[in-house]
Amino acid sequence: MSGFEIALLENKEIVTLHLKGFLDAHTAPDLETELQKCISNKRYKVIVNFQELGYISSAGLGVFMGFIEEIRKNGGDIKLTNMSSKIFRVFDLLGFPALYEIFKTEEEAVQKFT
Amino acid sequence: MLKKQGGENLAGKIKRYQLKLPSSTNHLELIREFVTNIARGVGFDDEKISQIELAVDEACTNVVKHAYKGDDKQPLDVLVQTDSKKFKIIISDKGKGFSPNKIKTPDMKKYLSEMRVGGLGIYLMQTLMDEVDFKMEPGKKNRVQLVKYIPQ
């Protein structure tokens, strides 16, 4: 058991990934697979909802770095939402808020896309 | 394998907790639980517990990914040692070490603008902990020692 789950929701051109559990070096490949699928399916508008994520390490953050360039090159973005203060602190520590748009709610991220 | 040992030093009674596991990322969750449970018992607040949790995860992830290059059957030891002043975690392996004096604190802005993946672990350990020390003997014993001061 990996202690990590991803629920995928598609709404028109936006794909939303809901993360649950622990995102570490063991589970990061699962998220890589999902983001790779988005790119293969030419779905470049991606929202990642962290509401139910309890933990993230640099291996988890690294996944976003690995895909953002290609997604933006194709006119899309990865927007991040619903982070707990624990998760936000890790992103903040590594300077991610300067690179990624982080929203309190999914609705705000959707509006930014449309 | 979990061992608990004791002793004395100037900063009071020493307690030791040891976890010995094969070097699989599958065990990171267990290692985090092991360390955070002890940290909670010492009286750290949630924020400090999260910092210790992340620093230990980063150290162990480096061992699996870099020291053993993904070989998940090698020895990985996590020793927690506490007295009244310091919460110390010693992570040791027998893999390929690295030269600690070659590690520079990354220029984060440059780092992120180049969108490099990985390699943030040592920076995080140094940011999250009060003391970080590396002792490398490649193939014999490499050791990362992380210390968080216990609130007095």
Coordinates of C-alpha atoms in Angstrom, one line a residue:
Chain A
M1 CA 0.0 0.0 0.0
S2 CA 1.4 3.3 -1.0
G3 CA -0.7 5.7 1.0
F4 CA -1.2 8.0 -2.0
E5 CA -4.1 8.4 -4.3
I6 CA -5.0 10.6 -7.2
A7 CA -8.5 11.3 -8.3
L8 CA -8.9 12.8 -11.8
L9 CA -11.7 15.1 -12.9
E10 CA -12.1 16.4 -16.4
N11 CA -14.3 19.5 -17.1
K12 CA -14.2 20.7 -20.7
E13 CA -10.6 21.6 -21.3
I14 CA -9.4 21.6 -17.6
V15 CA -8.1 18.5 -15.9
T16 CA -8.1 18.6 -12.1
L17 CA -6.0 16.2 -10.0
H18 CA -7.0 15.7 -6.4
L19 CA -4.1 14.4 -4.3
K20 CA -4.6 12.4 -1.2
G21 CA -2.1 11.0 1.4
F22 CA 1.7 11.2 1.1
L23 CA 3.6 12.5 -1.8
D24 CA 7.2 11.4 -1.4
A25 CA 10.0 9.7 -3.4
H26 CA 8.0 6.4 -3.4
T27 CA 4.7 7.9 -4.6
A28 CA 6.0 10.7 -6.9
P29 CA 6.2 8.4 -9.9
D30 CA 2.3 7.9 -9.7
L31 CA 1.9 11.7 -10.1
E32 CA 4.5 11.7 -12.9
T33 CA 2.4 9.1 -14.8
E34 CA -0.8 11.2 -14.5
L35 CA 0.9 14.4 -15.6
Q36 CA 2.5 12.6 -18.5
K37 CA -0.9 11.3 -19.5
C38 CA -2.2 14.9 -19.5
I39 CA 0.5 15.9 -21.9
S40 CA 0.0 12.8 -24.1
N41 CA -3.7 13.7 -24.3
K42 CA -2.9 17.3 -25.1
R43 CA -4.6 18.5 -21.9
Y44 CA -2.4 21.4 -20.9
K45 CA -4.7 23.2 -18.4
V46 CA -4.1 21.4 -15.2
I47 CA -5.3 22.1 -11.6
V48 CA -3.8 20.2 -8.7
N49 CA -5.9 20.3 -5.5
F50 CA -3.9 19.6 -2.3
Q51 CA -6.9 19.6 0.1
E52 CA -6.3 16.0 1.2
L53 CA -2.6 15.8 0.9
G54 CA -1.0 15.3 4.3
Y55 CA 2.7 15.4 3.3
I56 CA 5.1 16.4 0.5
S57 CA 8.9 16.1 0.1
S58 CA 11.2 17.6 -2.5
A59 CA 10.7 14.5 -4.6
G60 CA 7.0 15.5 -4.9
L61 CA 7.8 19.1 -5.7
G62 CA 10.3 18.0 -8.3
V63 CA 7.4 16.4 -10.3
F64 CA 5.9 19.8 -11.0
M65 CA 9.3 21.1 -12.1
G66 CA 9.6 18.3 -14.6
F67 CA 6.4 19.1 -16.5
I68 CA 5.8 22.8 -16.2
E69 CA 8.0 23.9 -19.0
E70 CA 6.3 21.6 -21.6
I71 CA 2.8 22.5 -20.4
R72 CA 3.5 26.2 -20.6
K73 CA 5.1 25.9 -24.0
N74 CA 1.8 24.6 -25.2
G75 CA -0.2 27.5 -23.8
G76 CA -1.3 25.7 -20.6
D77 CA -0.3 25.9 -16.9
I78 CA -0.3 23.9 -13.7
K79 CA -2.2 25.8 -11.0
L80 CA -2.1 24.7 -7.4
T81 CA -5.0 25.0 -4.9
N82 CA -6.2 24.2 -1.4
M83 CA -2.9 23.8 0.3
S84 CA -2.7 23.3 4.1
S85 CA -0.2 25.6 5.8
K86 CA 2.0 22.5 6.3
I87 CA 2.2 21.8 2.6
F88 CA 2.4 25.5 1.7
R89 CA 5.5 26.0 4.0
V90 CA 7.4 23.4 1.9
F91 CA 6.6 25.1 -1.4
D92 CA 7.4 28.5 0.1
L93 CA 10.8 27.3 1.5
L94 CA 11.9 26.4 -2.0
G95 CA 10.6 29.6 -3.6
F96 CA 7.8 27.9 -5.6
P97 CA 5.2 30.8 -5.1
A98 CA 7.4 32.8 -7.5
L99 CA 7.0 30.2 -10.2
Y100 CA 3.5 28.7 -9.7
E101 CA 0.1 30.3 -9.1
I102 CA -1.3 29.1 -5.9
F103 CA -5.0 29.6 -5.1
K104 CA -7.1 29.1 -2.0
T105 CA -9.9 27.4 -4.0
E106 CA -10.3 25.4 -7.2
E107 CA -12.9 28.0 -8.4
E108 CA -10.3 30.8 -8.4
A109 CA -7.9 28.6 -10.5
V110 CA -10.7 27.7 -13.0
Q111 CA -11.6 31.4 -13.4
K112 CA -7.9 32.2 -14.1
F113 CA -8.0 29.6 -16.9
T114 CA -11.2 30.8 -18.6
Chain B
M1 CA 14.3 -4.1 13.9
L2 CA 13.7 -1.6 16.7
K3 CA 16.0 -1.2 19.7
K4 CA 15.8 1.1 22.6
Q5 CA 18.8 1.8 24.6
G6 CA 19.8 4.3 27.4
G7 CA 22.7 6.1 29.0
E8 CA 23.8 9.4 30.7
N9 CA 25.6 12.5 29.6
L10 CA 25.9 16.1 30.8
A11 CA 22.7 17.0 29.2
G12 CA 20.8 14.3 31.2
K13 CA 19.5 10.9 30.3
I14 CA 20.2 9.7 26.8
K15 CA 17.5 7.7 25.0
R16 CA 18.2 5.8 21.8
Y17 CA 15.8 4.4 19.3
Q18 CA 17.0 2.5 16.3
L19 CA 15.4 1.4 13.0
K20 CA 17.2 -0.9 10.5
L21 CA 15.6 -1.3 7.1
P22 CA 16.4 -2.2 3.5
S23 CA 16.9 0.9 1.4
S24 CA 13.5 1.0 -0.3
T25 CA 11.5 4.2 -0.8
N26 CA 8.6 2.0 0.3
H27 CA 9.8 2.4 3.9
L28 CA 9.9 6.2 3.9
E29 CA 6.4 6.4 5.3
L30 CA 7.4 4.1 8.2
I31 CA 10.7 6.0 8.9
R32 CA 8.7 9.3 9.0
E33 CA 6.2 7.7 11.5
F34 CA 9.0 6.3 13.6
V35 CA 10.8 9.7 13.9
T36 CA 7.7 11.9 14.3
N37 CA 6.4 9.7 17.1
I38 CA 9.6 10.1 19.1
A39 CA 9.7 13.9 18.3
R40 CA 6.1 14.3 19.5
G41 CA 7.0 12.5 22.8
V42 CA 9.9 15.0 23.3
G43 CA 7.4 17.9 23.2
F44 CA 8.1 19.6 19.8
D45 CA 5.2 21.5 18.3
D46 CA 3.6 20.5 15.0
E47 CA 5.7 22.9 12.9
K48 CA 9.0 21.6 14.3
I49 CA 7.8 18.0 14.0
S50 CA 7.0 18.6 10.3
Q51 CA 10.5 20.1 9.8
I52 CA 12.2 17.0 11.4
E53 CA 9.9 14.7 9.3
L54 CA 10.9 16.4 6.1
A55 CA 14.6 16.6 6.8
V56 CA 14.8 12.9 7.7
D57 CA 12.8 11.9 4.6
E58 CA 15.2 14.0 2.4
A59 CA 18.3 12.3 4.0
C60 CA 16.9 8.8 3.6
T61 CA 15.7 9.6 0.0
N62 CA 19.2 10.7 -0.8
V63 CA 20.6 7.4 0.5
V64 CA 18.2 5.3 -1.6
K65 CA 18.5 7.4 -4.8
H66 CA 22.1 8.5 -4.7
A67 CA 24.1 6.4 -2.3
Y68 CA 22.6 3.1 -3.5
K69 CA 21.3 4.4 -6.9
G70 CA 17.9 2.8 -6.4
D71 CA 19.1 -0.6 -5.1
D72 CA 16.4 -1.3 -2.5
K73 CA 18.0 -4.2 -0.7
Q74 CA 21.0 -2.4 1.0
P75 CA 21.2 -1.4 4.7
L76 CA 19.7 1.8 5.9
D77 CA 19.9 2.6 9.6
V78 CA 18.0 5.4 11.4
L79 CA 19.2 6.1 14.9
V80 CA 17.4 8.7 17.1
Q81 CA 19.2 9.8 20.1
T82 CA 17.7 12.3 22.6
D83 CA 18.9 14.0 25.8
S84 CA 17.3 17.0 27.5
K85 CA 18.9 19.5 24.9
K86 CA 19.2 17.8 21.5
F87 CA 17.1 15.7 19.3
K88 CA 19.6 13.9 17.1
I89 CA 18.9 11.7 14.1
I90 CA 21.8 9.7 12.5
I91 CA 21.1 8.2 9.1
S92 CA 23.8 5.7 7.9
D93 CA 24.4 3.7 4.8
K94 CA 27.2 1.7 3.2
G95 CA 26.8 3.1 -0.3
K96 CA 28.6 5.5 -2.6
G97 CA 29.2 8.6 -0.5
F98 CA 29.8 12.2 -1.7
S99 CA 32.2 15.0 -0.9
P100 CA 30.4 17.2 1.6
N101 CA 32.6 20.2 1.0
K102 CA 31.5 20.2 -2.7
I103 CA 28.0 20.9 -1.6
K104 CA 27.1 24.6 -1.9
T105 CA 23.9 26.2 -0.8
P106 CA 22.1 26.6 -4.1
D107 CA 21.1 30.0 -5.5
M108 CA 17.4 29.2 -5.3
K109 CA 16.3 31.8 -7.8
K110 CA 18.7 30.5 -10.4
Y111 CA 18.0 26.9 -9.5
L112 CA 14.2 27.4 -10.0
S113 CA 14.5 29.5 -13.1
E114 CA 16.5 26.7 -14.7
M115 CA 13.8 24.4 -13.5
R116 CA 16.1 21.7 -12.4
V117 CA 14.6 18.6 -10.9
G118 CA 15.7 17.0 -7.6
G119 CA 18.8 17.8 -5.6
L120 CA 17.0 20.0 -3.2
G121 CA 17.3 17.6 -0.2
I122 CA 20.5 18.9 1.3
Y123 CA 19.4 22.5 1.0
L124 CA 16.2 21.5 2.9
M125 CA 18.0 19.6 5.6
Q126 CA 20.3 22.6 6.2
T127 CA 17.3 25.0 6.3
L128 CA 15.1 22.9 8.5
M129 CA 17.5 21.6 11.1
D130 CA 19.8 23.4 13.7
E131 CA 22.8 21.3 12.9
V132 CA 23.7 19.1 9.8
D133 CA 26.9 17.1 9.6
F134 CA 28.1 14.6 7.0
K135 CA 30.8 12.0 7.5
M136 CA 31.6 10.0 4.4
E137 CA 33.5 6.7 4.1
P138 CA 32.2 5.4 0.7
G139 CA 31.5 1.7 0.7
K140 CA 32.1 1.5 4.5
K141 CA 29.9 3.9 6.3
N142 CA 28.4 7.2 5.3
R143 CA 26.6 9.2 8.0
V144 CA 24.3 12.1 8.0
Q145 CA 23.6 13.6 11.4
L146 CA 20.7 16.0 11.9
V147 CA 20.1 17.9 15.1
K148 CA 17.1 19.9 16.3
Y149 CA 17.4 21.7 19.6
I150 CA 14.7 20.8 22.1
P151 CA 12.8 23.9 23.5
Q152 CA 13.9 24.5 27.1

